[in-house]
């Protein structure tokens, strides 16, 4: 392929050699099996559509294209349906969750509302499958007018492309489109003077005065469409002194030019064009039905075609997207209303009820319950397809058209709820204000209070949300007991996030209210059991809550957990960690990730990945933890959410990467303080203590561990910090601090009685033992108990401390055995900080420390290691792709690199080359 010849004066892409070369390179990469993404940005008329058409004409593989239309912006997945339409015959080949999500999104079948990220994964799989025969180019024009759900899905796909023969091309006018932010861009500017002049010469017959020519080029700023369209209104015989008299922006001048052409057309032709402008599908049969209903003859259409404004073939197409917008803007209110009214009459109510309802709504100038009811039905269908933004917009319009004040309030409340779920908080609060001015029932007043609280919690997981959620839960008790209990659980979660920074509604206060609130259902749900366990935990105390928490965890680990349990799993995993129950912790955290992946719940997945990664860190599986930590930023980027880097901080601390660790800890510390997220303080200080213990800085570790352990009512982390505090205090010569910390630690470990808890307790007793024999006995018990768990990091630390104690007592041979064990474990894990501490102790006893040479598996990237583990476990490429939100082709590409690095040729050989510590 070669770029067009810019010397051709009639070429529509004059002056775009650089831009066309970029597009050709993307197409050539797709032919070679590599993905490409490009966002073409620029104002109206600058040449975006022409460039995309150039790429489409040279896509000799496969092509699918779509274009945004303002009138269709509220219909969920309408744009996506255009892109996926050619490949829907392959939808049955997708994994069942993806297939069902896409079929539901497109209204092909009914089912629970699919998560938009699962729809995104399904779209990625479908397009990748479509590109498996020949490379595929997807062209999406006027993205600023696409429905939000489709934009989110396609940008999700764009961020997950890697090794597919697939090119995605977007064109948009918007400079601040958050969904497209971060994707590769090509910004278009006006043509230079020479190219602009040549283009102008090609569209104006005969000669034109040089001053006129220069002024036109300057006034248009080299905008190609302006250079083509504006001279249509000029007299080419004009001479020196001529100037375009309009100082307004070029887009407005172009619209003026189009409006001038429209004004010269007969009224019936303008009305027909108005119908075409607000009918986004471009269906000619629908246009002729509308024309017939309006009494418009075919001659009216002929005039529009003759004027070059539209073409009518298999689809009705406008000369330029700006023309469609100009027609709608230039129409009178009566013409616009009539167009929507006629389309509302001719669209089949059974085949396309949502478009019919939307046109009827836009044609209605006063309140009308029948139209409002149709909109509500459409909103319900949009919600079932996962079109949250569309559901909210349809309900918002229904509110305007509802005559009855009570029903208007109910619909405003529903619209506010949909806006919140769609993440549009300002508009949710605005609709809440409308609802609250209506005569709401007591139940709806309580639900409105809950929405206010949820808006706050969505904005900031700090100390402000818990009091609002608590008040909402109390208000709901008498009107909706089940929702009240769900809200109490959410309030406890908010209070736990606020932790030591809670202001007013702390954990105990919320738990006391929940305990006196509505009883559990019959039979109790997983949420009921979790709420009951946490209320006892935060009211009666740790020791009294152990039996109830254990019972709750047994129900979680014995049950077949589903998407209905997803909102409970983070809290359940935290309760298991708090109880030192490593088996339940590992299982529940694993289920949290599994269900979040299977359901496509990317809003929940970052929290699940953090939770599971911390399990891996305690188990000495730093490679597995790193692969999950590496995945979190990508998921957060897809959702736009924020989450503190909890697992990442602990990971770099264990690795002993002092510079990176301190920077990350300080950044997160500042963030959680501003947001009032007390639990984040505990994690930051805990990671800092872990870092300094590994580096051999016990005094600094003592300060950090003391801060981390300052609120023992927080789950898990402060209790782990007590163990670090004891170690740091003993090593720093602060025995009294160690004794006090040990007394607090045993109040928890003796209540828990798990091997993990008692192993940590025995290690603490060993550190505080004056006699070497006593210390040795306790160290051996600690090693024995921790050896029966998956807590390999804690086990390695017990070996290290025992070896250091033996070294201090002069028993160099015995010390060497323990220290070598610790060094080998830490080195294999990748816990370089503690490995360095063990290495220094070994040198002190005269041992020659063999350098640790990374095995082949340690040369894998985090993502490669994760894919290798899943492949070793027997998952197929589509199954791995479904878990990691990647296409099967990308998984295959990564596996080829894994095989090359490990020197293997098949999945069966992976087991022998991957370290046991990294296996789930």
Short mmCIF file of N, CA and C in Angstrom, two decimals, residues 493-609:
data_model
loop_
_atom_site.label_atom_id
_atom_site.label_comp_id
_atom_site.label_asym_id
_atom_site.label_seq_id
_atom_site.Cartn_x
_atom_site.Cartn_y
_atom_site.Cartn_z
N UNK A 493 -19.79 -1.68 56.40
CA UNK A 493 -18.66 -1.64 55.47
C UNK A 493 -18.07 -0.23 55.41
N UNK A 494 -18.94 0.77 55.34
CA UNK A 494 -18.47 2.16 55.30
C UNK A 494 -17.74 2.52 56.59
N UNK A 495 -18.29 2.08 57.73
CA UNK A 495 -17.65 2.37 59.02
C UNK A 495 -16.29 1.66 59.12
N UNK A 496 -16.20 0.46 58.53
CA UNK A 496 -14.92 -0.25 58.55
C UNK A 496 -13.89 0.48 57.68
N UNK A 497 -14.31 1.02 56.54
CA UNK A 497 -13.38 1.79 55.72
C UNK A 497 -12.90 3.02 56.48
N UNK A 498 -13.84 3.70 57.16
CA UNK A 498 -13.46 4.89 57.91
C UNK A 498 -12.54 4.54 59.08
N UNK A 499 -12.79 3.37 59.71
CA UNK A 499 -11.92 2.88 60.76
C UNK A 499 -11.66 3.89 61.86
N UNK A 500 -10.39 4.10 62.17
CA UNK A 500 -9.98 4.98 63.27
C UNK A 500 -10.29 6.45 62.98
N UNK A 501 -10.62 6.76 61.72
CA UNK A 501 -10.94 8.15 61.37
C UNK A 501 -12.45 8.39 61.36
N UNK A 502 -13.23 7.40 61.82
CA UNK A 502 -14.69 7.54 61.80
C UNK A 502 -15.12 8.71 62.66
N UNK A 503 -16.11 9.44 62.17
CA UNK A 503 -16.63 10.61 62.88
C UNK A 503 -18.11 10.36 63.17
N UNK A 504 -18.42 9.94 64.39
CA UNK A 504 -19.83 9.71 64.76
C UNK A 504 -20.24 8.27 64.57
N UNK A 505 -20.56 7.88 63.35
CA UNK A 505 -21.07 6.54 63.08
C UNK A 505 -19.91 5.57 62.95
N UNK A 506 -19.32 5.16 64.09
CA UNK A 506 -18.23 4.20 64.04
C UNK A 506 -18.80 2.78 63.98
N UNK A 507 -17.90 1.80 63.94
CA UNK A 507 -18.34 0.41 63.78
C UNK A 507 -19.29 -0.01 64.90
N UNK A 508 -18.97 0.32 66.12
CA UNK A 508 -19.80 -0.12 67.25
C UNK A 508 -21.19 0.50 67.20
N UNK A 509 -21.24 1.78 66.91
CA UNK A 509 -22.55 2.44 66.87
C UNK A 509 -23.43 1.83 65.77
N UNK A 510 -22.86 1.61 64.61
CA UNK A 510 -23.64 1.02 63.51
C UNK A 510 -24.07 -0.39 63.89
N UNK A 511 -23.14 -1.17 64.47
CA UNK A 511 -23.46 -2.55 64.83
C UNK A 511 -24.56 -2.62 65.89
N UNK A 512 -24.53 -1.73 66.86
CA UNK A 512 -25.58 -1.70 67.89
C UNK A 512 -26.95 -1.44 67.27
N UNK A 513 -27.00 -0.50 66.35
CA UNK A 513 -28.27 -0.20 65.68
C UNK A 513 -28.73 -1.39 64.84
N UNK A 514 -27.80 -2.03 64.13
CA UNK A 514 -28.16 -3.17 63.31
C UNK A 514 -28.65 -4.33 64.16
N UNK A 515 -28.04 -4.49 65.32
CA UNK A 515 -28.41 -5.61 66.18
C UNK A 515 -29.83 -5.46 66.71
N UNK A 516 -30.28 -4.23 66.90
CA UNK A 516 -31.65 -4.00 67.37
C UNK A 516 -32.62 -3.78 66.23
N UNK A 517 -32.12 -3.90 64.99
CA UNK A 517 -32.97 -3.69 63.83
C UNK A 517 -33.73 -4.94 63.43
N UNK A 518 -34.22 -5.01 62.18
CA UNK A 518 -35.02 -6.15 61.73
C UNK A 518 -34.25 -7.46 61.84
N UNK A 519 -34.94 -8.55 62.18
CA UNK A 519 -34.25 -9.85 62.27
C UNK A 519 -33.95 -10.42 60.90
N UNK A 520 -33.12 -11.47 60.89
CA UNK A 520 -32.78 -12.14 59.63
C UNK A 520 -34.01 -12.76 59.01
N UNK A 521 -33.93 -12.97 57.71
CA UNK A 521 -35.01 -13.63 57.01
C UNK A 521 -35.01 -15.12 57.30
N UNK A 522 -36.04 -15.80 56.80
CA UNK A 522 -36.15 -17.26 56.96
C UNK A 522 -36.31 -17.89 55.58
N UNK A 523 -35.34 -18.68 55.14
CA UNK A 523 -34.04 -18.93 55.78
C UNK A 523 -33.14 -17.71 55.62
N UNK A 524 -32.13 -17.58 56.49
CA UNK A 524 -31.23 -16.43 56.38
C UNK A 524 -30.36 -16.50 55.13
N UNK A 525 -30.11 -15.36 54.53
CA UNK A 525 -29.22 -15.29 53.38
C UNK A 525 -27.78 -15.21 53.87
N UNK A 526 -26.85 -15.30 52.93
CA UNK A 526 -25.44 -15.13 53.31
C UNK A 526 -25.21 -13.74 53.88
N UNK A 527 -25.92 -12.74 53.34
CA UNK A 527 -25.80 -11.39 53.87
C UNK A 527 -26.32 -11.29 55.29
N UNK A 528 -27.42 -12.01 55.58
CA UNK A 528 -27.95 -12.04 56.94
C UNK A 528 -26.93 -12.61 57.92
N UNK A 529 -26.33 -13.74 57.56
CA UNK A 529 -25.35 -14.38 58.44
C UNK A 529 -24.14 -13.48 58.66
N UNK A 530 -23.71 -12.83 57.61
CA UNK A 530 -22.56 -11.95 57.71
C UNK A 530 -22.87 -10.75 58.61
N UNK A 531 -24.04 -10.15 58.42
CA UNK A 531 -24.42 -9.01 59.24
C UNK A 531 -24.50 -9.40 60.71
N UNK A 532 -25.13 -10.55 61.00
CA UNK A 532 -25.24 -10.99 62.40
C UNK A 532 -23.87 -11.21 63.02
N UNK A 533 -22.96 -11.81 62.26
CA UNK A 533 -21.62 -12.08 62.79
C UNK A 533 -20.87 -10.78 63.07
N UNK A 534 -20.96 -9.83 62.15
CA UNK A 534 -20.24 -8.57 62.33
C UNK A 534 -20.83 -7.72 63.44
N UNK A 535 -22.16 -7.77 63.61
CA UNK A 535 -22.75 -6.98 64.70
C UNK A 535 -22.27 -7.50 66.06
N UNK A 536 -22.18 -8.81 66.20
CA UNK A 536 -21.65 -9.37 67.46
C UNK A 536 -20.17 -9.04 67.61
N UNK A 537 -19.43 -9.11 66.49
CA UNK A 537 -18.00 -8.80 66.53
C UNK A 537 -17.76 -7.38 67.05
N UNK A 538 -18.56 -6.43 66.59
CA UNK A 538 -18.30 -5.03 66.94
C UNK A 538 -19.08 -4.54 68.16
N UNK A 539 -19.92 -5.41 68.73
CA UNK A 539 -20.62 -5.02 69.96
C UNK A 539 -20.11 -5.81 71.17
N UNK A 540 -20.07 -7.14 71.05
CA UNK A 540 -19.65 -7.97 72.18
C UNK A 540 -18.14 -8.17 72.25
N UNK A 541 -17.45 -7.88 71.15
CA UNK A 541 -16.00 -8.02 71.16
C UNK A 541 -15.53 -9.27 70.45
N UNK A 542 -14.23 -9.33 70.25
CA UNK A 542 -13.61 -10.40 69.46
C UNK A 542 -13.88 -11.77 70.05
N UNK A 543 -13.57 -11.93 71.33
CA UNK A 543 -13.65 -13.25 71.94
C UNK A 543 -15.07 -13.81 71.88
N UNK A 544 -16.06 -12.98 72.19
CA UNK A 544 -17.45 -13.44 72.20
C UNK A 544 -17.96 -13.76 70.79
N UNK A 545 -17.37 -13.12 69.79
CA UNK A 545 -17.89 -13.30 68.42
C UNK A 545 -17.33 -14.52 67.71
N UNK A 546 -16.28 -15.14 68.25
CA UNK A 546 -15.60 -16.22 67.52
C UNK A 546 -16.56 -17.33 67.08
N UNK A 547 -17.42 -17.89 67.95
CA UNK A 547 -18.30 -18.97 67.49
C UNK A 547 -19.23 -18.53 66.36
N UNK A 548 -19.79 -17.32 66.45
CA UNK A 548 -20.71 -16.85 65.40
C UNK A 548 -19.97 -16.62 64.10
N UNK A 549 -18.77 -16.03 64.18
CA UNK A 549 -18.00 -15.80 62.96
C UNK A 549 -17.58 -17.14 62.33
N UNK A 550 -17.19 -18.09 63.16
CA UNK A 550 -16.83 -19.41 62.63
C UNK A 550 -18.02 -20.06 61.92
N UNK A 551 -19.19 -19.96 62.53
CA UNK A 551 -20.40 -20.53 61.92
C UNK A 551 -20.71 -19.86 60.59
N UNK A 552 -20.58 -18.54 60.55
CA UNK A 552 -20.81 -17.81 59.31
C UNK A 552 -19.84 -18.26 58.23
N UNK A 553 -18.56 -18.41 58.58
CA UNK A 553 -17.56 -18.82 57.60
C UNK A 553 -17.81 -20.24 57.11
N UNK A 554 -18.28 -21.11 57.98
CA UNK A 554 -18.61 -22.47 57.54
C UNK A 554 -19.72 -22.45 56.50
N UNK A 555 -20.70 -21.57 56.70
CA UNK A 555 -21.79 -21.49 55.72
C UNK A 555 -21.27 -20.97 54.38
N UNK A 556 -20.32 -20.04 54.42
CA UNK A 556 -19.76 -19.51 53.18
C UNK A 556 -18.92 -20.55 52.46
N UNK A 557 -18.09 -21.27 53.21
CA UNK A 557 -17.19 -22.23 52.56
C UNK A 557 -17.91 -23.49 52.12
N UNK A 558 -19.06 -23.80 52.72
CA UNK A 558 -19.80 -25.00 52.33
C UNK A 558 -20.76 -24.74 51.19
N UNK A 559 -21.14 -23.48 50.99
CA UNK A 559 -22.16 -23.16 50.00
C UNK A 559 -21.56 -23.02 48.61
N UNK A 560 -22.43 -23.15 47.60
CA UNK A 560 -22.04 -22.85 46.22
C UNK A 560 -22.30 -21.35 46.03
N UNK A 561 -21.25 -20.55 46.16
CA UNK A 561 -21.42 -19.11 46.12
C UNK A 561 -21.72 -18.64 44.70
N UNK A 562 -22.59 -17.62 44.59
CA UNK A 562 -23.04 -17.12 43.29
C UNK A 562 -22.89 -15.60 43.25
N UNK A 563 -23.33 -15.01 42.15
CA UNK A 563 -23.27 -13.56 41.99
C UNK A 563 -24.08 -12.84 43.06
N UNK A 564 -25.09 -13.51 43.62
CA UNK A 564 -25.89 -12.88 44.67
C UNK A 564 -25.09 -12.65 45.95
N UNK A 565 -23.99 -13.40 46.09
CA UNK A 565 -23.15 -13.27 47.28
C UNK A 565 -22.00 -12.29 47.09
N UNK A 566 -21.88 -11.75 45.89
CA UNK A 566 -20.68 -10.99 45.55
C UNK A 566 -20.45 -9.83 46.51
N UNK A 567 -21.53 -9.12 46.89
CA UNK A 567 -21.36 -7.94 47.73
C UNK A 567 -20.91 -8.29 49.15
N UNK A 568 -20.97 -9.58 49.51
CA UNK A 568 -20.60 -10.01 50.87
C UNK A 568 -19.17 -10.51 50.98
N UNK A 569 -18.55 -10.83 49.84
CA UNK A 569 -17.34 -11.64 49.90
C UNK A 569 -16.13 -10.90 50.44
N UNK A 570 -16.01 -9.60 50.19
CA UNK A 570 -14.88 -8.87 50.75
C UNK A 570 -14.96 -8.87 52.28
N UNK A 571 -16.15 -8.60 52.82
CA UNK A 571 -16.31 -8.58 54.27
C UNK A 571 -16.09 -9.96 54.87
N UNK A 572 -16.59 -10.99 54.19
CA UNK A 572 -16.42 -12.36 54.70
C UNK A 572 -14.94 -12.75 54.71
N UNK A 573 -14.21 -12.38 53.65
CA UNK A 573 -12.78 -12.69 53.60
C UNK A 573 -12.04 -11.93 54.70
N UNK A 574 -12.41 -10.68 54.93
CA UNK A 574 -11.77 -9.90 55.99
C UNK A 574 -12.05 -10.51 57.37
N UNK A 575 -13.27 -11.03 57.56
CA UNK A 575 -13.60 -11.67 58.85
C UNK A 575 -12.78 -12.94 59.04
N UNK A 576 -12.56 -13.69 57.95
CA UNK A 576 -11.74 -14.90 58.05
C UNK A 576 -10.29 -14.56 58.40
N UNK A 577 -9.75 -13.53 57.77
CA UNK A 577 -8.38 -13.11 58.08
C UNK A 577 -8.28 -12.63 59.52
N UNK A 578 -9.32 -11.94 60.00
CA UNK A 578 -9.34 -11.44 61.37
C UNK A 578 -9.34 -12.59 62.37
N UNK A 579 -9.92 -13.72 61.95
CA UNK A 579 -10.01 -14.89 62.82
C UNK A 579 -8.78 -15.79 62.69
N UNK A 580 -7.82 -15.42 61.87
CA UNK A 580 -6.62 -16.23 61.59
C UNK A 580 -7.02 -17.59 60.99
N UNK A 581 -8.10 -17.59 60.23
CA UNK A 581 -8.60 -18.81 59.59
C UNK A 581 -8.09 -18.82 58.15
N UNK A 582 -6.90 -19.36 57.95
CA UNK A 582 -6.26 -19.25 56.63
C UNK A 582 -7.00 -20.03 55.55
N UNK A 583 -7.60 -21.16 55.92
CA UNK A 583 -8.31 -21.96 54.90
C UNK A 583 -9.54 -21.21 54.38
N UNK A 584 -10.37 -20.70 55.29
CA UNK A 584 -11.56 -19.96 54.88
C UNK A 584 -11.18 -18.68 54.14
N UNK A 585 -10.12 -18.02 54.63
CA UNK A 585 -9.68 -16.78 54.00
C UNK A 585 -9.30 -17.03 52.55
N UNK A 586 -8.51 -18.09 52.35
CA UNK A 586 -8.06 -18.40 51.00
C UNK A 586 -9.23 -18.76 50.09
N UNK A 587 -10.15 -19.55 50.60
CA UNK A 587 -11.27 -20.01 49.79
C UNK A 587 -12.20 -18.85 49.42
N UNK A 588 -12.59 -18.05 50.42
CA UNK A 588 -13.54 -16.96 50.16
C UNK A 588 -12.91 -15.90 49.25
N UNK A 589 -11.65 -15.56 49.49
CA UNK A 589 -10.99 -14.58 48.62
C UNK A 589 -10.88 -15.11 47.19
N UNK A 590 -10.63 -16.40 47.06
CA UNK A 590 -10.57 -16.99 45.72
C UNK A 590 -11.92 -16.95 45.03
N UNK A 591 -12.98 -17.25 45.78
CA UNK A 591 -14.33 -17.19 45.21
C UNK A 591 -14.70 -15.76 44.83
N UNK A 592 -14.22 -14.81 45.61
CA UNK A 592 -14.49 -13.41 45.30
C UNK A 592 -13.95 -13.06 43.92
N UNK A 593 -12.72 -13.45 43.64
CA UNK A 593 -12.13 -13.18 42.33
C UNK A 593 -12.87 -13.95 41.24
N UNK A 594 -13.16 -15.23 41.51
CA UNK A 594 -13.82 -16.05 40.49
C UNK A 594 -15.16 -15.46 40.07
N UNK A 595 -15.99 -15.13 41.04
CA UNK A 595 -17.33 -14.65 40.72
C UNK A 595 -17.26 -13.27 40.08
N UNK A 596 -16.36 -12.43 40.56
CA UNK A 596 -16.21 -11.11 39.95
C UNK A 596 -15.80 -11.24 38.49
N UNK A 597 -14.91 -12.19 38.20
CA UNK A 597 -14.49 -12.41 36.81
C UNK A 597 -15.63 -12.98 35.98
N UNK A 598 -16.29 -14.00 36.49
CA UNK A 598 -17.32 -14.68 35.71
C UNK A 598 -18.50 -13.78 35.40
N UNK A 599 -18.82 -12.89 36.31
CA UNK A 599 -19.95 -11.99 36.10
C UNK A 599 -19.53 -10.69 35.43
N UNK A 600 -18.23 -10.52 35.19
CA UNK A 600 -17.77 -9.29 34.57
C UNK A 600 -17.90 -8.08 35.46
N UNK A 601 -17.88 -8.28 36.78
CA UNK A 601 -18.09 -7.18 37.73
C UNK A 601 -16.79 -6.44 37.96
N UNK A 602 -16.42 -5.60 37.01
CA UNK A 602 -15.14 -4.91 37.12
C UNK A 602 -15.14 -3.86 38.21
N UNK A 603 -16.31 -3.41 38.66
CA UNK A 603 -16.35 -2.51 39.79
C UNK A 603 -15.95 -3.23 41.07
N UNK A 604 -16.23 -4.52 41.16
CA UNK A 604 -15.92 -5.32 42.33
C UNK A 604 -14.54 -5.97 42.22
N UNK A 605 -14.08 -6.20 40.99
CA UNK A 605 -12.87 -6.99 40.77
C UNK A 605 -11.62 -6.39 41.41
N UNK A 606 -11.37 -5.07 41.36
CA UNK A 606 -10.14 -4.56 42.00
C UNK A 606 -10.07 -4.88 43.48
N UNK A 607 -11.19 -4.78 44.19
CA UNK A 607 -11.20 -5.12 45.61
C UNK A 607 -10.92 -6.60 45.80
N UNK A 608 -11.51 -7.43 44.93
CA UNK A 608 -11.29 -8.88 45.01
C UNK A 608 -9.83 -9.22 44.73
N UNK A 609 -9.24 -8.58 43.73
CA UNK A 609 -7.84 -8.85 43.39
C UNK A 609 -6.92 -8.45 44.53
#
